[in-house]
Amino acid sequence: MKPRSLRRVLGLQWALFAGALLVGLFMLALVALYVLEDSFIDARLREAERAFHGERPRLPQVELKRLDEIPASVRAQIEHLAARDYDPFAFHVRELRIDSDRYIHVRALPPDERGPRFLVFEAQDELRVTSAAVRAAPVLGLLLVLILLQAAWLARRFVRRIEGAAGSLLDAIEREPSVESLRAAADAQPVEEFQRFGQALAQSLEARLAALQREEETLRFIAHELRTPLQSARLAMEAMGEQIESAAEARLRRALQRLERASAAVLWLGESTPVAEALDVEPFLSMLVEEFAALAERRGQHIVIGGDADLRWALPPAAIEAVLGNLLINAIQHGAPGAIEISVDAERIEFRNAMHAEESHSGFGLGLELARRLLAKIGWTLEARFDRDGARLILAPVSRTPGV
């Protein structure tokens, strides 16, 4: 559904409101006219009653009739008037339509020795509202349309200021927003609610930027503090290389390499602008596979790389090394014996490995989230699929661009 502008939505609502209000007022006026018309006819009946008592001259439209002289089609509707005790101040009038062309008002008089008496007023010639409404309907309809158009035009003019205020605030948000620009746009708002909304956005952005700055400072501090002990550990291990057995040395070297990789990734996360380099993907993967091959072999696994050997991508080395190393170690630690397949093409890098039936996927959780965070910063995504055949981890650029 295509969104509509604020001016159009509010203008249409105000026009509909004005239309409903006008129709309601018209119906109210019409009902009031009908009530007034009937009250005038009833007043004529009361005058006719006084005329029969000799107080006024008689009216030609009014006749005195007995119950049996009333048309049979409406006689039953006025019998109850004759059954009441006459009260000069009571309402003894009944409106009746005999056919489409004859409309009468009947007023009960006090009975005499011959029985009930009624004043019958032939009111069809007194009806003005219905005929006038029918004649005026085209003009009234045209006036209603014109008033609605005017209401819509006025409503659009009225809400244009609101739309302009909202638009200026949205412009400040869309064009490289900063705390200062948002606050300036909020202060310039003529509507209090928009002003508060803009100030809230500025405060939220300020808090978010402060949190990001603290995170970057923390990451830079951690990476800086890790360098010296890692350097010392590497030198110490090289000095002791001949004094420890090869298996223990290999484990120490792998642990040290993981720490160095983690330190490089942390330092990279702390950078405000990641620097990408053109990497040969297959040699880069082969270096990691060589590092983890011994560990995989002890678990009955072997790592296979397939795909385009000449593929190159523009990637930050520290970030992609940390991600691929993390995914490889996860596949080794949580996978079943067998092949760990890594396929590479211009669209993706995919890991496949079998898993133990009793193995849960919880071990992948934190590592996958860290990998996703690293990849998101370079415009990549990570999709994880788990089924009976094992695990599939698919890395791909968001834009699905081919290799460089």
Coordinates of C-alpha atoms in Angstrom, one line a residue:
M1 CA 0.0 0.0 0.0
K2 CA 1.5 3.3 -1.1
P3 CA 1.7 5.8 1.9
R4 CA -0.1 9.1 1.6
S5 CA 1.1 12.5 2.6
L6 CA 0.1 14.1 5.9
R7 CA -1.6 16.9 4.0
R8 CA -3.8 14.5 2.0
V9 CA -4.7 12.3 4.9
L10 CA -5.6 15.2 7.3
G11 CA -7.3 17.2 4.4
L12 CA -9.5 14.3 3.5
Q13 CA -10.4 13.7 7.1
W14 CA -11.3 17.3 7.7
A15 CA -13.4 17.4 4.4
L16 CA -15.2 14.2 5.5
F17 CA -15.8 15.7 8.9
A18 CA -17.2 18.9 7.3
G19 CA -19.4 16.9 5.0
A20 CA -20.8 14.8 7.9
L21 CA -21.4 17.9 9.9
L22 CA -23.2 19.6 7.0
V23 CA -25.4 16.6 6.3
G24 CA -26.2 16.3 10.0
L25 CA -27.1 20.0 10.2
F26 CA -29.2 19.6 7.1
M27 CA -31.1 16.6 8.5
L28 CA -31.6 18.5 11.8
A29 CA -33.0 21.5 10.0
L30 CA -35.3 19.3 7.9
V31 CA -36.7 17.6 11.0
A32 CA -37.1 21.0 12.6
L33 CA -39.1 22.2 9.6
Y34 CA -41.3 19.1 9.6
V35 CA -42.0 19.7 13.3
L36 CA -42.8 23.3 12.8
E37 CA -45.0 22.5 9.9
D38 CA -47.0 20.0 11.9
S39 CA -47.2 22.4 14.8
F40 CA -48.7 25.1 12.5
I41 CA -51.3 22.6 11.3
D42 CA -52.1 21.6 14.9
A43 CA -52.5 25.3 15.8
R44 CA -55.0 25.7 13.0
L45 CA -56.9 22.8 14.4
R46 CA -57.1 24.4 17.8
E47 CA -58.3 27.6 16.1
A48 CA -60.9 25.6 14.3
E49 CA -62.1 24.1 17.6
R50 CA -62.5 27.6 19.0
A51 CA -64.4 28.5 15.8
F52 CA -66.9 25.7 16.4
H53 CA -67.5 27.1 19.9
G54 CA -68.3 30.5 18.2
E55 CA -65.1 32.2 19.3
R56 CA -63.7 32.7 15.8
P57 CA -64.8 32.4 12.2
R58 CA -64.8 28.9 10.8
L59 CA -62.0 27.6 8.6
P60 CA -62.9 26.2 5.2
Q61 CA -60.3 23.4 5.3
V62 CA -61.8 22.0 8.6
E63 CA -64.8 19.7 8.8
L64 CA -66.7 18.3 11.8
K65 CA -67.2 14.5 11.4
R66 CA -68.5 11.6 13.3
L67 CA -66.6 8.3 13.7
D68 CA -68.6 6.6 11.0
E69 CA -67.8 9.4 8.6
I70 CA -64.1 8.9 9.0
P71 CA -62.6 6.7 6.1
A72 CA -62.6 3.1 7.2
S73 CA -58.9 2.6 6.4
V74 CA -57.9 4.9 9.2
R75 CA -60.9 4.7 11.5
A76 CA -59.2 2.1 13.8
Q77 CA -56.2 4.5 14.3
I78 CA -58.4 7.3 15.9
E79 CA -60.8 5.3 17.9
H80 CA -58.5 5.5 20.9
L81 CA -58.8 9.3 20.8
A82 CA -62.6 9.0 21.3
A83 CA -62.1 6.5 24.1
R84 CA -60.2 9.0 26.2
D85 CA -61.8 11.5 28.6
Y86 CA -61.6 14.9 27.0
D87 CA -59.1 17.3 28.4
P88 CA -58.8 20.7 26.6
F89 CA -55.2 20.8 27.5
A90 CA -54.3 17.3 26.4
F91 CA -52.9 16.3 23.0
H92 CA -55.9 14.9 21.1
V93 CA -54.4 15.1 17.6
R94 CA -53.5 12.3 15.2
E95 CA -51.7 12.7 11.8
L96 CA -52.9 10.3 9.1
R97 CA -52.1 9.7 5.4
I98 CA -55.1 8.2 3.7
D99 CA -53.4 7.8 0.3
S100 CA -50.5 9.3 -1.6
D101 CA -52.4 12.6 -2.2
R102 CA -54.4 13.0 0.9
Y103 CA -53.0 13.9 4.3
I104 CA -55.2 14.8 7.3
H105 CA -54.9 15.9 10.9
V106 CA -57.6 14.7 13.2
R107 CA -58.5 16.3 16.6
A108 CA -60.9 14.8 19.0
L109 CA -63.7 17.0 20.4
P110 CA -65.7 16.4 23.5
P111 CA -68.5 13.9 22.6
D112 CA -72.1 15.0 22.5
E113 CA -75.4 13.0 22.8
R114 CA -74.7 11.5 19.4
G115 CA -71.2 10.2 20.3
P116 CA -67.6 11.1 19.5
R117 CA -66.8 14.1 17.3
F118 CA -63.7 14.9 15.3
L119 CA -62.3 17.9 13.6
V120 CA -60.6 16.8 10.3
F121 CA -58.2 19.2 8.7
E122 CA -57.3 18.5 5.0
A123 CA -53.6 19.3 5.4
Q124 CA -52.2 18.3 2.0
D125 CA -52.3 21.8 0.7
E126 CA -50.5 23.0 3.8
L127 CA -47.4 20.8 3.3
R128 CA -44.6 23.0 2.2
V129 CA -41.4 21.3 3.4
T130 CA -41.4 18.2 1.3
S131 CA -42.2 19.9 -2.0
A132 CA -39.7 22.7 -1.2
A133 CA -37.0 20.1 -0.3
V134 CA -37.6 18.2 -3.6
R135 CA -37.4 21.4 -5.6
A136 CA -34.3 22.6 -3.7
A137 CA -32.5 19.2 -3.8
P138 CA -30.3 19.9 -6.9
V139 CA -29.3 23.3 -5.6
L140 CA -28.6 21.9 -2.1
G141 CA -26.6 19.1 -3.6
L142 CA -24.5 21.6 -5.6
L143 CA -24.0 23.8 -2.6
L144 CA -23.0 20.7 -0.5
V145 CA -20.4 19.8 -3.2
L146 CA -19.0 23.3 -3.3
I147 CA -18.8 23.5 0.5
L148 CA -17.0 20.2 0.6
L149 CA -14.5 21.3 -2.0
Q150 CA -14.0 24.5 0.0
A151 CA -13.6 22.5 3.2
A152 CA -11.0 20.3 1.5
W153 CA -9.1 23.3 0.2
L154 CA -9.1 25.0 3.6
A155 CA -8.1 21.8 5.3
R156 CA -5.2 21.3 3.0
R157 CA -4.1 24.9 3.6
F158 CA -4.4 24.4 7.4
V159 CA -2.5 21.2 7.5
R160 CA 0.2 22.4 5.1
R161 CA 1.9 24.1 8.0
I162 CA 1.9 20.9 10.0
E163 CA 3.2 19.0 7.0
G164 CA 6.0 21.5 6.6
A165 CA 7.0 21.2 10.2
A166 CA 7.0 17.4 10.0
G167 CA 8.9 17.6 6.7
S168 CA 11.6 19.8 8.1
L169 CA 12.1 17.5 11.0
L170 CA 12.3 14.5 8.6
D171 CA 14.8 16.3 6.4
A172 CA 17.0 16.9 9.4
I173 CA 16.9 13.2 10.3
E174 CA 17.5 11.9 6.7
R175 CA 20.5 14.1 5.8
E176 CA 23.4 12.9 8.0
P177 CA 21.8 13.6 11.3
S178 CA 23.8 15.0 14.2
V179 CA 22.7 15.9 17.7
E180 CA 23.1 19.6 17.0
S181 CA 21.1 19.5 13.7
L182 CA 18.3 17.5 15.3
R183 CA 18.1 19.9 18.2
A184 CA 18.2 22.9 15.9
A185 CA 15.4 21.4 13.8
A186 CA 13.4 20.6 17.0
D187 CA 13.7 24.1 18.4
A188 CA 12.5 25.5 15.1
Q189 CA 9.2 23.5 15.2
P190 CA 6.1 25.6 15.7
V191 CA 4.1 22.5 17.0
E192 CA 5.0 21.5 20.6
E193 CA 4.5 17.7 19.9
F194 CA 6.9 17.8 17.0
Q195 CA 9.4 19.8 19.1
R196 CA 9.3 17.2 21.8
F197 CA 9.6 14.4 19.2
G198 CA 12.7 16.1 17.7
Q199 CA 14.3 16.6 21.2
A200 CA 13.6 13.0 22.0
L201 CA 15.3 11.9 18.8
A202 CA 18.3 14.1 19.5
Q203 CA 18.6 12.7 23.1
S204 CA 18.4 9.1 21.7
L205 CA 21.0 9.8 19.1
E206 CA 23.3 11.5 21.6
A207 CA 23.0 8.5 24.0
R208 CA 23.7 6.1 21.1
L209 CA 26.7 8.0 19.9
A210 CA 28.1 8.1 23.5
A211 CA 27.6 4.4 23.9
L212 CA 29.4 3.7 20.6
Q213 CA 32.2 6.0 21.6
R214 CA 32.6 4.2 24.9
E215 CA 32.6 0.9 23.1
E216 CA 35.3 2.0 20.6
E217 CA 37.5 3.4 23.4
T218 CA 37.1 0.1 25.3
L219 CA 38.0 -1.9 22.3
R220 CA 41.0 0.2 21.5
F221 CA 42.2 0.0 25.1
I222 CA 41.8 -3.8 25.2
A223 CA 43.5 -4.3 21.8
H224 CA 46.4 -2.0 22.9
E225 CA 46.8 -3.8 26.2
L226 CA 46.8 -7.2 24.6
R227 CA 49.7 -6.4 22.2
T228 CA 52.4 -6.4 24.8
P229 CA 51.6 -9.7 26.6
L230 CA 51.0 -11.4 23.3
Q231 CA 54.4 -10.2 22.0
S232 CA 56.0 -11.4 25.2
A233 CA 54.3 -14.8 25.0
R234 CA 55.4 -15.2 21.3
L235 CA 59.0 -14.5 22.2
A236 CA 58.9 -16.7 25.3
M237 CA 57.5 -19.6 23.2
E238 CA 60.1 -19.2 20.6
A239 CA 62.8 -19.3 23.3
M240 CA 61.3 -22.5 24.8
G241 CA 60.6 -24.1 21.4
E242 CA 63.4 -26.7 21.8
Q243 CA 62.5 -27.5 25.4
I244 CA 58.9 -28.7 24.9
E245 CA 57.5 -31.5 22.8
S246 CA 56.0 -30.7 19.4
A247 CA 52.4 -31.5 20.3
A248 CA 52.4 -29.1 23.3
E249 CA 54.2 -26.5 21.2
A250 CA 51.6 -26.8 18.4
R251 CA 48.7 -26.3 20.9
L252 CA 50.5 -23.2 22.4
R253 CA 51.0 -21.8 19.0
R254 CA 47.4 -22.3 18.0
A255 CA 46.2 -20.7 21.2
L256 CA 48.6 -17.8 20.7
Q257 CA 47.4 -17.4 17.1
R258 CA 43.8 -17.3 18.2
L259 CA 44.6 -14.6 20.8
E260 CA 46.5 -12.6 18.2
R261 CA 43.5 -12.9 15.8
A262 CA 41.1 -11.9 18.4
S263 CA 43.2 -8.9 19.3
A264 CA 43.4 -7.8 15.7
A265 CA 39.6 -8.2 15.4
V266 CA 39.0 -6.1 18.5
L267 CA 41.4 -3.4 17.3
W268 CA 39.6 -3.5 13.9
L269 CA 36.2 -3.1 15.6
G270 CA 37.5 0.0 17.3
E271 CA 38.3 1.7 14.0
S272 CA 35.7 4.2 12.8
T273 CA 36.4 3.5 9.1
P274 CA 37.4 -0.1 8.2
V275 CA 40.1 -0.4 5.6
A276 CA 39.6 -3.1 3.0
E277 CA 42.3 -4.8 0.9
A278 CA 42.1 -7.0 -2.2
L279 CA 42.5 -10.5 -0.8
D280 CA 43.1 -13.7 -2.7
V281 CA 40.3 -15.8 -1.0
E282 CA 41.6 -19.3 -1.6
P283 CA 45.2 -18.7 -0.3
F284 CA 43.8 -16.9 2.7
L285 CA 41.5 -19.9 3.5
S286 CA 44.4 -22.3 2.9
M287 CA 46.5 -20.5 5.5
L288 CA 43.7 -21.0 8.1
V289 CA 43.1 -24.6 7.1
E290 CA 46.8 -25.3 7.5
E291 CA 46.6 -23.8 11.0
F292 CA 43.7 -26.0 12.1
A293 CA 44.4 -29.1 10.1
A294 CA 46.2 -30.9 13.0
L295 CA 43.3 -30.2 15.4
A296 CA 40.8 -31.4 12.9
E297 CA 42.8 -34.6 12.2
R298 CA 42.8 -35.5 15.9
R299 CA 39.0 -35.3 15.9
G300 CA 38.7 -37.5 12.8
Q301 CA 38.0 -34.6 10.5
H302 CA 39.6 -33.2 7.4
I303 CA 39.0 -29.8 5.7
V304 CA 38.3 -29.6 2.0
I305 CA 38.4 -26.3 0.0
G306 CA 36.6 -26.1 -3.3
G307 CA 35.5 -23.5 -5.8
D308 CA 37.1 -20.6 -7.7
A309 CA 40.8 -20.6 -6.8
D310 CA 41.4 -17.2 -8.4
L311 CA 38.6 -15.3 -6.6
R312 CA 39.5 -12.0 -5.0
W313 CA 37.4 -9.8 -2.7
A314 CA 38.0 -6.4 -1.2
L315 CA 37.9 -7.2 2.6
P316 CA 39.5 -6.0 5.8
P317 CA 42.0 -8.8 6.6
A318 CA 41.7 -8.7 10.4
A319 CA 37.9 -8.9 10.3
I320 CA 37.6 -11.7 7.7
E321 CA 40.4 -13.7 9.4
A322 CA 38.7 -13.5 12.7
V323 CA 35.3 -14.6 11.2
L324 CA 36.7 -17.5 9.2
G325 CA 38.9 -18.7 12.0
N326 CA 35.9 -18.6 14.4
L327 CA 33.7 -20.5 12.1
L328 CA 36.4 -23.1 11.4
I329 CA 37.1 -23.7 15.1
N330 CA 33.3 -24.0 15.7
A331 CA 33.0 -26.6 12.9
I332 CA 35.9 -28.6 14.4
Q333 CA 34.7 -28.4 18.0
H334 CA 31.0 -29.1 17.4
G335 CA 31.2 -31.2 14.3
A336 CA 31.2 -35.0 13.8
P337 CA 34.0 -36.9 12.2
G338 CA 34.2 -36.5 8.5
A339 CA 34.7 -33.7 6.0
I340 CA 34.5 -30.0 6.7
E341 CA 33.7 -28.6 3.3
I342 CA 34.5 -24.9 2.4
S343 CA 33.2 -23.8 -1.0
V344 CA 33.9 -20.4 -2.5
D345 CA 32.4 -18.7 -5.5
A346 CA 31.7 -15.1 -6.7
E347 CA 28.5 -15.1 -4.6
R348 CA 29.4 -16.6 -1.2
I349 CA 31.6 -18.6 1.1
E350 CA 29.9 -21.7 2.5
F351 CA 30.9 -24.0 5.3
R352 CA 29.4 -27.6 5.5
N353 CA 30.0 -30.1 8.2
A354 CA 28.3 -33.1 9.8
M355 CA 27.2 -32.9 13.4
H356 CA 26.6 -35.5 16.2
A357 CA 22.9 -36.3 16.6
E358 CA 23.1 -35.4 20.3
E359 CA 25.0 -32.1 19.6
S360 CA 23.0 -29.0 20.3
H361 CA 23.4 -25.8 18.3
S362 CA 23.9 -23.7 21.5
G363 CA 27.7 -23.8 21.0
F364 CA 27.4 -21.9 17.8
G365 CA 25.3 -19.1 19.3
L366 CA 27.9 -16.6 20.7
G367 CA 30.4 -17.3 18.0
L368 CA 27.8 -16.7 15.3
E369 CA 26.6 -13.5 16.9
L370 CA 30.2 -12.2 17.0
A371 CA 30.8 -13.2 13.4
R372 CA 27.5 -11.5 12.3
R373 CA 28.6 -8.3 14.1
L374 CA 32.0 -8.3 12.4
L375 CA 30.4 -9.1 9.0
A376 CA 27.7 -6.4 9.3
K377 CA 30.4 -3.8 9.7
I378 CA 31.8 -4.7 6.3
G379 CA 28.5 -5.2 4.6
W380 CA 28.2 -9.0 4.7
T381 CA 25.6 -11.4 6.2
L382 CA 25.9 -14.8 7.8
E383 CA 23.1 -17.3 7.5
A384 CA 23.1 -20.5 9.6
R385 CA 21.1 -23.6 8.7
F386 CA 21.0 -26.7 10.9
D387 CA 19.3 -30.0 9.9
R388 CA 19.8 -33.7 10.1
D389 CA 22.6 -33.6 7.6
G390 CA 24.6 -31.2 9.7
A391 CA 25.3 -27.4 9.7
R392 CA 25.6 -25.0 6.8
L393 CA 27.0 -21.5 7.3
I394 CA 26.7 -19.1 4.3
L395 CA 28.6 -15.8 4.2
A396 CA 27.7 -13.4 1.4
P397 CA 27.9 -9.7 0.7
V398 CA 24.6 -7.8 1.2
S399 CA 24.7 -6.5 -2.4
R400 CA 25.7 -9.9 -3.8
T401 CA 28.5 -8.3 -5.8
P402 CA 30.9 -10.6 -7.6
G403 CA 34.6 -10.8 -6.7
V404 CA 37.0 -8.0 -7.6

